[in-house]
Amino acid sequence: MRPVEINEFLSQQVIGQQETLRYVSVAIFKHLQGEKYGNLLLIGNSGTGKTTIMRAIESLYQAEEAFREHRVVLIMNASTLATEEGAVDTSRLFARLEERARQVLGSGASAEEIARAMERATVCLDEIDKVSGVIGGKPYVTGINIQQALLTLIEGERVLHRMTAMKDGAAESAGVWIDTGKMLFLCAGAFETLYDQVFARVTSAKSGVKLPTVTTYINGKITIREYFTLRHHFRAEDLFEYGMQPQFLSRFDNAVILEDLDSGTLARIFREPREGVFQISQNFFRKYEIELDITEDAVKRIAEEAAKASRIGARALKSVYGRIIKPFEYDPFSREEVQPNGDGKHHLTIDEKLVAEALKPAV
């Protein structure tokens, strides 16, 4: 599969983030071809789709038999590489990779088969921003040490890993060499204060940067406003100030900024995915033999409300929708909106009026 075909597959599961998916598709292509470089750093607010992208990669490898040896996808929190005492223990990563490889290959896999699957793994390290070398304006030694350990692994290191595996029908201890340079590393984090940090740099008196403007026409009045987006003003050195080591950042092909989700994208995320908020809700009400539906205007209103909470992205859909649907989940047949179909079953349609009533501010 070439990058365009990989992108087509990923786009079926990830709504929005087209630019990020193109970067990810090229990274996967390089990984499948055995090229050493292609590692990415993904930066985006909570709920913008970082974990969804990682799950979509896992689905891609599962869907194609040719990718069988690449099916080990490990998603773990970067901070778990440190012990409670603050010491860095990369053996935790290899133990998790071995466990995942056994799940993929089966209990009868040999040490060599497990090692080969571990080497071809896609390692997704989440909350990489939490291992910054600076926290609260003070040096964070554990974060610096984790970055140092990771940059060595990402660059490529031969590590002796011991395991117990099957050989000639019997379990025996074996030592295998793992070349981490064959792995694909995707590191992701929210980098929550980065937006404010870059905004302060761009709008400082000495920056010389002129923000673009947008003209809006509201209630008969024309308003001209400056607007700022992180992805258009971000520079790699901004991450140095944040607390990420230059040597660590140099191990990545690109640092990619995920876009905040607008109301149109949130509307699709709310309604389309099988594991999305609305379809899960439909499955719940079928247990009551109630067919749940929703109008387009109601979806639009929910998405617009969720878009106001840009820092939590798609996760805002759950909280907004919860305010509307919880009374029905508790006792649906006490609500007049739940109507009989005439065949012993019922239906419920969520319309804009019902949404507006539920979202009305408390007096």
XYZ file of C-alpha atoms in Angstrom:
363
model
C 0.000 0.000 0.000
C 1.267 3.428 -0.931
C 0.727 6.508 1.241
C -2.418 7.555 -0.662
C -4.005 4.128 -0.112
C -2.972 4.067 3.548
C -4.537 7.507 3.979
C -7.785 6.315 2.410
C -7.994 3.488 4.943
C -7.174 5.672 7.954
C -9.676 8.334 6.849
C -12.494 5.802 7.183
C -11.875 5.715 10.940
C -10.478 9.170 11.665
C -12.786 12.097 10.926
C -10.906 15.309 10.227
C -7.141 15.879 10.616
C -6.474 15.360 6.901
C -3.024 16.975 7.000
C -1.938 14.899 10.002
C -3.148 11.699 8.336
C -0.983 12.445 5.305
C 2.093 12.685 7.528
C 1.091 9.485 9.350
C 0.495 7.654 6.048
C 3.997 8.477 4.822
C 5.458 7.395 8.183
C 3.675 4.037 7.971
C 4.805 3.572 4.358
C 8.432 4.182 5.342
C 8.053 1.766 8.257
C 6.602 -0.983 6.060
C 9.447 -0.479 3.588
C 12.006 -0.940 6.376
C 13.302 2.627 6.271
C 14.790 3.884 9.520
C 13.237 7.343 9.613
C 9.597 8.335 9.700
C 8.975 8.920 13.406
C 6.455 11.653 14.259
C 5.630 13.951 17.168
C 1.881 14.694 17.279
C 0.754 17.831 19.122
C -2.922 18.433 19.786
C -5.464 19.267 22.455
C -7.224 16.455 24.283
C -9.963 14.964 22.125
C -8.511 15.975 18.749
C -7.956 12.361 17.677
C -4.423 11.322 18.659
C -5.509 8.011 20.207
C -8.063 7.461 17.423
C -5.238 7.700 14.878
C -3.228 5.127 16.819
C -6.199 2.735 16.888
C -6.730 3.227 13.162
C -3.105 2.217 12.503
C -3.734 -0.952 14.494
C -6.825 -1.675 12.363
C -4.811 -1.152 9.165
C -2.251 -3.776 10.157
C -5.025 -6.198 11.121
C -6.891 -5.719 7.833
C -3.977 -6.661 5.559
C -2.455 -10.145 5.803
C 0.762 -8.798 4.272
C 1.232 -6.678 7.392
C 1.094 -9.638 9.780
C 4.635 -9.094 11.058
C 3.830 -5.437 11.767
C 0.730 -6.061 13.883
C 2.359 -5.284 17.199
C 1.052 -1.822 18.092
C 1.811 -0.657 21.621
C 0.092 2.368 23.137
C 1.537 3.377 26.494
C 1.995 6.463 28.630
C 5.522 7.848 28.314
C 5.692 8.515 32.059
C 5.396 4.782 32.831
C 9.008 4.368 31.700
C 9.996 5.790 35.099
C 9.761 3.969 38.414
C 8.130 5.510 41.487
C 11.614 6.553 42.603
C 12.156 8.437 39.330
C 14.608 5.987 37.745
C 14.140 5.267 34.023
C 13.463 1.611 33.185
C 13.173 0.962 29.445
C 12.747 -2.776 30.112
C 9.105 -1.895 30.839
C 8.710 -0.988 27.176
C 10.202 -4.292 26.002
C 8.103 -6.301 28.453
C 4.951 -4.649 27.080
C 6.096 -5.237 23.500
C 6.729 -8.924 24.234
C 3.287 -9.256 25.835
C 1.639 -7.626 22.809
C 3.621 -9.819 20.394
C 2.429 -12.965 22.190
C -1.173 -11.766 21.881
C -0.701 -11.286 18.142
C 1.282 -14.459 17.382
C -0.233 -16.912 19.858
C 1.208 -18.825 22.781
C 3.219 -21.215 20.604
C 5.418 -18.528 19.032
C 9.180 -19.006 19.201
C 11.589 -16.475 20.682
C 12.782 -15.559 17.188
C 9.221 -14.937 15.950
C 8.439 -12.783 18.979
C 11.657 -10.795 18.554
C 10.937 -10.170 14.867
C 7.426 -8.928 15.681
C 8.806 -6.666 18.450
C 11.352 -5.145 16.054
C 8.626 -4.283 13.547
C 6.350 -2.739 16.171
C 4.682 0.654 16.050
C 5.271 2.255 19.455
C 2.792 4.992 20.374
C 3.934 6.955 23.418
C 1.101 9.112 24.733
C 1.356 12.169 26.999
C 4.918 12.782 25.856
C 4.504 16.381 27.034
C 4.425 15.079 30.617
C 8.111 14.139 30.351
C 9.150 17.742 29.736
C 12.494 18.670 31.262
C 10.853 21.704 32.885
C 7.813 21.617 35.172
C 6.583 24.710 36.961
C 9.638 26.618 35.771
C 12.001 24.173 37.487
C 14.166 21.395 35.963
C 12.469 17.989 36.005
C 15.298 15.464 36.059
C 13.082 12.401 35.488
C 11.639 13.997 32.351
C 15.103 14.780 31.027
C 16.232 11.193 31.710
C 13.192 9.700 29.951
C 13.874 11.861 26.899
C 17.526 10.773 26.899
C 16.550 7.090 27.086
C 13.941 7.451 24.339
C 16.161 9.326 21.915
C 18.625 6.420 22.051
C 15.877 3.899 21.345
C 14.369 5.995 18.538
C 17.757 6.510 16.922
C 18.312 2.757 16.988
C 19.838 0.546 19.645
C 20.455 -3.195 19.851
C 19.018 -4.383 23.155
C 19.382 -7.876 24.634
C 15.946 -8.987 25.826
C 15.384 -12.191 27.774
C 12.150 -14.148 27.566
C 10.700 -17.612 28.001
C 9.370 -19.062 24.748
C 8.544 -22.374 23.097
C 11.202 -24.410 21.302
C 10.616 -27.976 20.049
C 7.430 -28.142 22.126
C 9.073 -27.108 25.397
C 9.395 -23.758 27.152
C 12.923 -22.485 27.594
C 14.683 -19.243 28.469
C 16.178 -17.367 25.540
C 18.037 -14.120 24.950
C 17.208 -12.230 21.743
C 18.630 -9.040 20.283
C 16.068 -6.347 19.428
C 17.000 -3.589 16.968
C 14.845 -0.605 17.980
C 15.827 1.258 14.807
C 13.322 -0.912 12.923
C 10.412 0.305 15.069
C 8.104 3.205 14.217
C 7.736 5.706 17.072
C 4.731 8.022 17.259
C 4.876 10.305 20.286
C 1.847 12.416 21.138
C 0.830 14.987 23.697
C -1.489 17.908 24.388
C 1.312 20.367 25.280
C -1.376 22.424 26.990
C 0.616 25.604 27.718
C 2.292 25.659 24.284
C -0.577 27.674 22.746
C -0.215 30.467 25.310
C 3.573 30.346 25.057
C 3.595 30.746 21.258
C 0.833 33.386 21.371
C 2.916 35.451 23.809
C 5.933 35.205 21.496
C 3.997 36.127 18.361
C 2.153 39.090 19.921
C 5.135 40.558 21.791
C 6.164 44.062 20.772
C 9.501 42.895 19.356
C 8.175 39.952 17.324
C 7.366 41.980 14.211
C 4.608 39.486 13.380
C 1.326 40.861 12.031
C -1.571 38.523 12.685
C -3.982 37.893 9.787
C -7.496 39.310 10.056
C -10.939 37.933 9.397
C -14.030 40.007 8.578
C -17.380 38.923 9.995
C -20.881 40.306 9.481
C -23.056 39.798 12.557
C -26.393 41.497 13.334
C -25.812 44.113 10.672
C -22.349 45.049 11.915
C -19.022 44.425 10.206
C -16.263 43.335 12.593
C -12.598 42.894 11.687
C -10.687 40.655 14.080
C -7.155 39.320 14.234
C -6.912 35.575 14.652
C -4.160 33.254 15.833
C -3.644 29.545 15.224
C -0.839 27.513 16.750
C -0.186 25.490 13.608
C 0.580 28.618 11.526
C 2.996 30.197 14.027
C 4.627 27.176 15.657
C 8.412 26.773 15.372
C 10.440 23.760 16.491
C 12.389 25.905 18.953
C 9.134 26.609 20.822
C 9.382 23.047 22.097
C 12.881 23.740 23.487
C 11.420 26.452 25.704
C 8.622 24.071 26.656
C 11.217 21.666 28.039
C 11.876 19.165 25.266
C 15.542 18.407 24.595
C 16.889 19.396 21.122
C 18.552 15.971 20.759
C 15.227 14.265 21.489
C 13.302 16.371 18.971
C 15.923 15.732 16.277
C 14.884 12.061 16.222
C 11.530 12.944 14.634
C 10.884 13.558 10.950
C 8.217 16.128 11.782
C 6.304 17.709 14.634
C 2.681 17.843 13.460
C 0.026 20.144 14.935
C -3.456 18.609 15.019
C -6.280 21.046 14.310
C -8.950 21.896 16.848
C -12.247 20.344 15.769
C -14.881 22.703 14.359
C -18.622 22.143 14.768
C -18.972 20.518 11.342
C -16.326 17.900 12.136
C -17.769 17.350 15.620
C -21.213 16.731 14.075
C -19.746 13.939 11.954
C -17.816 12.491 14.908
C -21.021 12.521 16.953
C -23.132 10.642 14.429
C -21.041 8.568 12.016
C -18.648 6.201 13.855
C -19.974 2.842 15.079
C -18.208 3.448 18.381
C -19.302 7.083 18.452
C -21.549 8.744 21.024
C -24.826 8.534 19.122
C -24.623 4.978 17.775
C -23.665 3.687 21.225
C -26.730 5.509 22.559
C -28.911 3.892 19.888
C -27.681 0.453 20.940
C -28.511 1.256 24.557
C -32.116 2.199 23.794
C -32.642 -0.914 21.679
C -32.431 -2.813 24.961
C -35.663 -0.982 25.866
C -36.981 -1.742 22.345
C -36.865 1.973 21.602
C -35.598 3.156 18.223
C -33.617 6.348 18.753
C -33.264 9.001 16.048
C -32.072 12.596 15.933
C -32.701 15.507 13.571
C -29.954 17.297 11.670
C -30.751 20.553 13.485
C -30.358 18.794 16.840
C -26.965 17.360 15.813
C -25.853 20.806 14.673
C -26.869 22.374 17.995
C -25.028 19.684 20.012
C -21.889 20.088 17.880
C -21.951 23.875 18.225
C -22.210 23.585 22.002
C -19.351 21.043 22.105
C -17.174 23.256 19.898
C -17.159 25.899 22.644
C -14.978 23.541 24.717
C -12.100 23.443 22.207
C -9.562 22.279 24.806
C -11.278 18.882 25.185
C -12.314 18.382 21.549
C -14.558 15.423 20.759
C -14.771 14.497 24.440
C -17.090 17.482 24.886
C -19.730 15.657 22.837
C -20.283 13.150 25.640
C -20.886 15.780 28.291
C -23.181 17.881 26.086
C -25.188 14.876 24.895
C -25.333 13.500 28.439
C -27.272 16.561 29.597
C -29.908 15.763 26.977
C -30.183 12.002 27.125
C -29.647 11.057 30.805
C -33.312 11.592 31.839
C -34.396 9.257 29.043
C -31.847 6.616 29.989
C -33.118 6.574 33.571
C -36.857 6.205 32.866
C -37.674 6.523 29.161
C -41.321 5.511 29.355
C -42.125 8.354 31.722
C -41.335 10.845 28.957
C -43.990 11.903 26.485
C -41.372 12.110 23.701
C -41.137 8.300 23.729
C -43.992 7.250 21.470
C -45.355 3.757 20.617
C -44.907 2.431 17.088
C -48.017 0.277 17.243
C -46.028 -2.983 17.117
C -45.162 -3.122 20.813
C -42.019 -1.089 20.273
C -41.354 2.626 20.692
C -39.404 5.427 19.104
C -37.714 8.582 20.359
C -36.596 11.474 18.178
C -34.216 14.054 19.608
C -35.069 17.387 17.963
C -33.653 20.884 18.294
C -36.385 21.983 20.706
C -35.543 19.147 23.108
C -31.813 19.954 22.848
C -32.391 23.660 23.479
C -34.474 22.904 26.558
C -31.874 20.545 27.989
C -28.991 22.962 27.368
C -30.815 25.985 28.770
C -28.747 27.583 31.556
C -29.982 26.827 35.051
C -31.753 29.719 36.731
